[in-house]
Amino acid sequence: MTTTTRGRIDKRQAILEGAFTVFAREGYAQACVQEIAREAGVAKPTVYNHMTDKATLFRHALEAAARRILEERVAALEPLAAPGDDLRATLEEVAHTLLRLHTDGRSCALRRLLYSEINHFPDILDIVKESGPDRLTQALADRLARLALAGRLRAADPDLAAEQFLALLLGPLEARTRLGTRELPDAELRTMAGVAVDAFVRAWGTAAA
Amino acid sequence: MTTTTRGRIDKRQAILEGAFTVFAREGYAQACVQEIAREAGVAKPTVYNHMTDKATLFRHALEAAARRILEERVAALEPLAAPGDDLRATLEEVAHTLLRLHTDGRSCALRRLLYSEINHFPDILDIVKESGPDRLTQALADRLARLALAGRLRAADPDLAAEQFLALLLGPLEARTRLGTRELPDAELRTMAGVAVDAFVRAWGTAAA
Amino acid sequence: MTTTTRGRIDKRQAILEGAFTVFAREGYAQACVQEIAREAGVAKPTVYNHMTDKATLFRHALEAAARRILEERVAALEPLAAPGDDLRATLEEVAHTLLRLHTDGRSCALRRLLYSEINHFPDILDIVKESGPDRLTQALADRLARLALAGRLRAADPDLAAEQFLALLLGPLEARTRLGTRELPDAELRTMAGVAVDAFVRAWGTAAA
Amino acid sequence: MTTTTRGRIDKRQAILEGAFTVFAREGYAQACVQEIAREAGVAKPTVYNHMTDKATLFRHALEAAARRILEERVAALEPLAAPGDDLRATLEEVAHTLLRLHTDGRSCALRRLLYSEINHFPDILDIVKESGPDRLTQALADRLARLALAGRLRAADPDLAAEQFLALLLGPLEARTRLGTRELPDAELRTMAGVAVDAFVRAWGTAAA
DNA sequence: GATGAATGAGAGTTCATTCAT
DNA sequence: TATGAATGAACTCTCATTCAT
């Protein structure tokens, strides 16, 4: 029983991962189910046994990938929960982690797919939303609000602060990674984290920080 | 003769525009040449008479659209060439114009297409680069350098300043426009321009400004 | 044990009936085994446990249906074994019964299936023959021969008489039922029986009748 | 021009004929468009250029075949327009021609297809109706009415007379040709025509005939 | 014996591309 | 030059059939 069930679950998992891989490489329309099946190590009809059609497969694959990516990103904010005396250093650490996650292959692929297919699948934004920038921004805003209460940041508008922190940090990525097609050396990521935090602190810091 | 030549040129123009329209709506793979021909008001083989194949058609259509978009954006920086006494107001004006251009339908469509097909057409970035963020950032950096020389901005690094100005301004668009699928009311654009300039001035301004 | 055997027999019965129902509705090629299994309330492999393949299933389903239909038809000739004084009335009664049986849903379905698949399954005619027109005609010819001997019909050729009786009776059905897709009201069946018998008696009757 | 147009028309004709041939041989569902294309000597997409889909192709092929068959049948009634002194002989001639037409391969194929697909294509009866039994019966009834007026047939009901003439003539075919799968020798057709006319004349004739 | 899951083969349909006019 | 027509190649999806339990 266990093996059967396990086997089925494993197969489903393999299909979803294979699908994401192929969709990411080829785009929705170019990806052919045949190839997804090959990538997942199953026969074509097995794919159809698990997902009704190509579109459903796409949605599920996107959702699964997005869920994982979300978790990593929110987890990256952890250090801000208990920042040490050196707020700057904590911010830089978080910034660097976010940059790394944001430039990860799967992350870029997901972003590309969202942009590509947002017209044909208007609902994928909702499927992915909780894992998208929205959720991350909100989690960050929560952290920043605490810091503002502690007098370590200007107490103006934590939502805006979070939005601008992420904009300063991630905005330059688009050009530097050539839309996510180029890896950046870790040194460059560190520098980017540094200058972003610099600007953020000038714009939002207090003397106390 | 003139008419013939004109007719041919017009037809080429119509094909390029029709192609961009359809590619933007459907994506590269889904777009079918038949439909492009219909959109352009010509027969399918006529498309092939002008462009060798679908891929070439795609590149040319992208290039033509990008060129137009570039010109508008760079022109938007014009006010910074001779800013009045109120630098803030000038920055806000420029910021607002850039936001408007960036959220324009064609602009969003171009961005979507770039993201979608960057894998299959690695060269489109070069085709479009001069019109992409790079070029705009550089033009903006030039302006900011002048202002720094004039003591109206911190003299640190104009390239970085330009990069961060654009990041603060355009970064929040992605989430707010839902990847470019939603129009924003002009009032919201004004507010966004305002808060972005606020943060920029806190981070990069001098007492003189 | 008994229950098991019974259960098995019942299941076989259910499969054959489900198969006939689905084949009748969809035709051989369109009918899918999945649907037959659903109709019979069993799983797909169970169907294959009972019948080797789809073709075999088809033949058996046809045979079972045909057998039942045959019995009814031949039984309908019963009254002719001992016709009362009013031969006409007896003939009309038999005629009416035959019409009713012939326009029954299962009967029409069987006819449709025979016509559809006679090319792919040349042997189904033999499978069904004993229950087909041949057998009925012969049984009728037997009855008519007796009547001829009794001087109540022209003594010419009972086989021909039977053939023509059935032709006069059933021939018009094809057009009137639109190839078996339309029910006829009982009143119309009575009328048809009447006029067929009229003609038959004019063609084959004797003064004694 | 002429050649082009002609070529297209010829191709359409070839497709319709090929389609009827293959549909007749395989049935609707089993027939594959690939094979129809091969039979017609064109490529598969050419079939789709002319007909939107398989179903449309089926309807058109049926209609074309039915039209031709209708014309032949109605033409066969011609002799009844001016019957000589020997009405019997004329009836037999017509009867024989009708039997020959009715047992023709295309005719049988059409009948089989109608029976097979009447469930999936309820409209084919209308497509074909004018060529079906209805139309023939009516044309025959017209002729018989004239004969009745001339006192050469019982003047009762020409519609009924026509229906019964055709029933007597064609009814026995089903069994004898084994649902249209067996050719009958011409001698047998002659005999069948003879006995059918015999019976018809006994049932509907007058002394004058 | 009965079933959930898996698969090989094949069908309808579409599309980029090329002739012939 | 512009076009109607034709085609080779591919793709999604279905189905009869078979294992493993």
XYZ file of C-alpha atoms in Angstrom, chain B:
209
model
C 6.553 54.811 -58.957
C 6.412 56.837 -55.823
C 3.079 55.369 -55.055
C 4.380 51.901 -55.620
C 7.345 52.440 -53.360
C 5.146 54.176 -50.872
C 2.694 51.310 -51.075
C 5.426 48.831 -50.436
C 6.750 50.803 -47.518
C 3.290 51.216 -46.106
C 2.715 47.526 -46.421
C 5.936 46.760 -44.634
C 4.925 49.149 -41.904
C 1.506 47.583 -41.640
C 3.035 44.142 -41.361
C 5.415 45.198 -38.610
C 2.663 46.846 -36.654
C 0.253 43.991 -37.151
C 2.942 41.603 -36.082
C 3.688 43.489 -32.892
C 0.002 43.690 -32.079
C -0.557 40.004 -32.532
C 2.680 38.912 -30.891
C 1.859 41.124 -27.936
C -1.592 39.623 -27.643
C -0.725 35.981 -28.203
C 2.961 35.519 -27.527
C 5.424 34.344 -30.112
C 4.444 30.714 -30.381
C 0.696 31.173 -30.254
C 0.688 33.978 -32.760
C 0.018 32.582 -36.176
C 1.212 34.195 -39.335
C -2.230 33.923 -40.792
C -3.586 36.184 -38.111
C -0.748 38.653 -38.448
C -1.468 38.874 -42.147
C -5.135 39.472 -41.448
C -4.298 42.153 -38.900
C -2.028 43.836 -41.426
C -4.600 43.499 -44.189
C -2.398 41.481 -46.523
C -2.177 37.895 -47.678
C -0.028 35.417 -45.870
C 2.615 34.976 -48.569
C 3.027 38.740 -48.665
C 4.330 38.552 -45.149
C 6.904 36.058 -46.312
C 7.829 38.288 -49.199
C 8.876 40.968 -46.760
C 10.336 38.888 -43.942
C 12.062 35.600 -44.446
C 10.351 33.759 -41.662
C 8.380 34.107 -38.482
C 11.448 34.567 -36.315
C 12.785 37.380 -38.468
C 9.405 38.976 -38.463
C 9.401 38.796 -34.684
C 12.804 40.441 -34.359
C 11.931 43.242 -36.744
C 8.615 43.890 -35.111
C 10.252 44.047 -31.712
C 12.956 46.343 -32.931
C 10.530 48.764 -34.510
C 8.365 48.892 -31.416
C 11.351 49.268 -29.124
C 12.791 52.134 -31.132
C 9.651 54.144 -30.760
C 9.402 53.442 -27.070
C 13.011 54.423 -26.512
C 12.611 57.782 -28.124
C 9.719 58.670 -25.907
C 11.518 57.695 -22.761
C 14.703 59.575 -23.412
C 12.694 62.592 -24.458
C 11.006 62.450 -21.084
C 14.294 63.346 -19.422
C 14.430 66.629 -21.313
C 13.282 68.843 -18.400
C 16.312 67.773 -16.392
C 18.584 69.474 -18.914
C 17.562 72.848 -17.597
C 15.909 72.394 -14.236
C 14.437 75.517 -12.726
C 15.003 76.544 -9.164
C 12.667 73.903 -7.906
C 14.635 70.713 -8.577
C 12.105 68.620 -6.725
C 9.301 69.737 -8.981
C 11.341 68.952 -12.058
C 12.213 65.516 -10.764
C 8.579 64.841 -10.026
C 7.543 65.932 -13.464
C 10.092 63.667 -15.101
C 9.176 60.842 -12.755
C 5.530 61.165 -13.574
C 6.148 61.124 -17.300
C 8.338 58.049 -17.006
C 5.670 56.256 -15.012
C 3.099 57.072 -17.630
C 5.292 55.815 -20.437
C 6.254 52.732 -18.487
C 2.667 51.724 -17.885
C 1.599 52.292 -21.450
C 0.104 49.294 -23.200
C 2.800 48.927 -25.829
C 5.485 49.309 -23.255
C 4.044 46.559 -21.092
C 3.568 44.347 -24.099
C 7.175 44.803 -25.102
C 8.360 43.934 -21.636
C 6.182 40.826 -21.610
C 7.532 39.702 -24.946
C 11.093 40.220 -23.840
C 10.578 38.124 -20.758
C 8.732 35.418 -22.682
C 11.127 34.915 -25.500
C 14.476 35.817 -24.029
C 15.242 32.108 -23.932
C 14.416 31.360 -27.537
C 15.839 34.611 -28.886
C 18.835 35.482 -26.744
C 19.707 38.227 -29.201
C 16.586 40.280 -28.729
C 18.159 41.922 -25.726
C 20.840 43.342 -27.967
C 18.305 44.331 -30.564
C 16.408 46.194 -27.925
C 19.180 47.081 -25.534
C 19.817 50.538 -26.705
C 16.217 51.263 -26.019
C 16.084 49.314 -22.780
C 16.783 50.377 -19.250
C 20.504 50.617 -19.922
C 20.224 53.461 -22.319
C 17.718 55.278 -20.209
C 19.792 54.826 -17.075
C 22.811 56.203 -18.821
C 20.984 59.219 -20.163
C 19.628 59.882 -16.703
C 23.065 59.445 -15.157
C 24.353 62.138 -17.497
C 21.752 64.552 -16.288
C 22.346 63.738 -12.641
C 26.080 64.205 -13.088
C 25.468 67.746 -14.241
C 23.316 68.385 -11.214
C 25.969 66.957 -8.927
C 28.545 69.249 -10.475
C 26.177 72.101 -9.771
C 26.108 71.013 -6.152
C 22.457 70.190 -6.212
C 22.949 66.480 -5.606
C 25.465 64.457 -3.648
C 28.417 64.025 -5.897
C 29.022 60.377 -5.164
C 28.175 58.154 -8.118
C 25.795 59.408 -10.772
C 25.377 55.945 -12.344
C 24.284 54.531 -9.039
C 22.063 57.499 -8.392
C 20.354 57.014 -11.742
C 19.935 53.309 -11.142
C 18.370 53.914 -7.760
C 16.154 56.708 -8.992
C 14.671 54.397 -11.581
C 14.448 51.508 -9.149
C 12.566 53.592 -6.582
C 10.287 54.891 -9.286
C 9.578 51.841 -11.399
C 10.148 48.979 -8.985
C 6.766 49.266 -7.289
C 4.997 49.182 -10.659
C 5.290 45.459 -11.103
C 3.134 44.639 -8.132
C 0.772 47.570 -8.513
C -0.016 46.960 -12.171
C -0.142 43.209 -11.664
C 2.652 42.610 -14.130
C 1.373 45.256 -16.445
C -2.161 43.956 -16.773
C -3.879 46.752 -14.905
C -4.071 50.455 -15.662
C -3.280 52.805 -12.824
C -5.238 56.033 -12.338
C -3.187 59.127 -12.938
C -3.564 60.202 -9.317
C -1.808 57.063 -8.207
C 0.981 57.702 -10.671
C 1.432 61.189 -9.222
C 1.588 59.848 -5.724
C 4.100 57.222 -6.752
C 6.233 59.858 -8.438
C 6.055 61.964 -5.279
C 7.116 59.287 -2.819
C 9.862 58.052 -5.083
C 11.298 61.548 -5.440
C 10.974 62.051 -1.686
C 13.060 59.028 -0.952
C 15.523 59.866 -3.695
C 16.085 63.366 -2.375
C 16.559 62.103 1.166
C 19.117 59.643 -0.087
C 20.880 61.796 -2.644
C 19.937 65.415 -2.015
C 22.108 68.226 -0.676
C 21.145 71.148 1.434
C 21.319 73.248 -1.702
C 18.465 71.351 -3.220
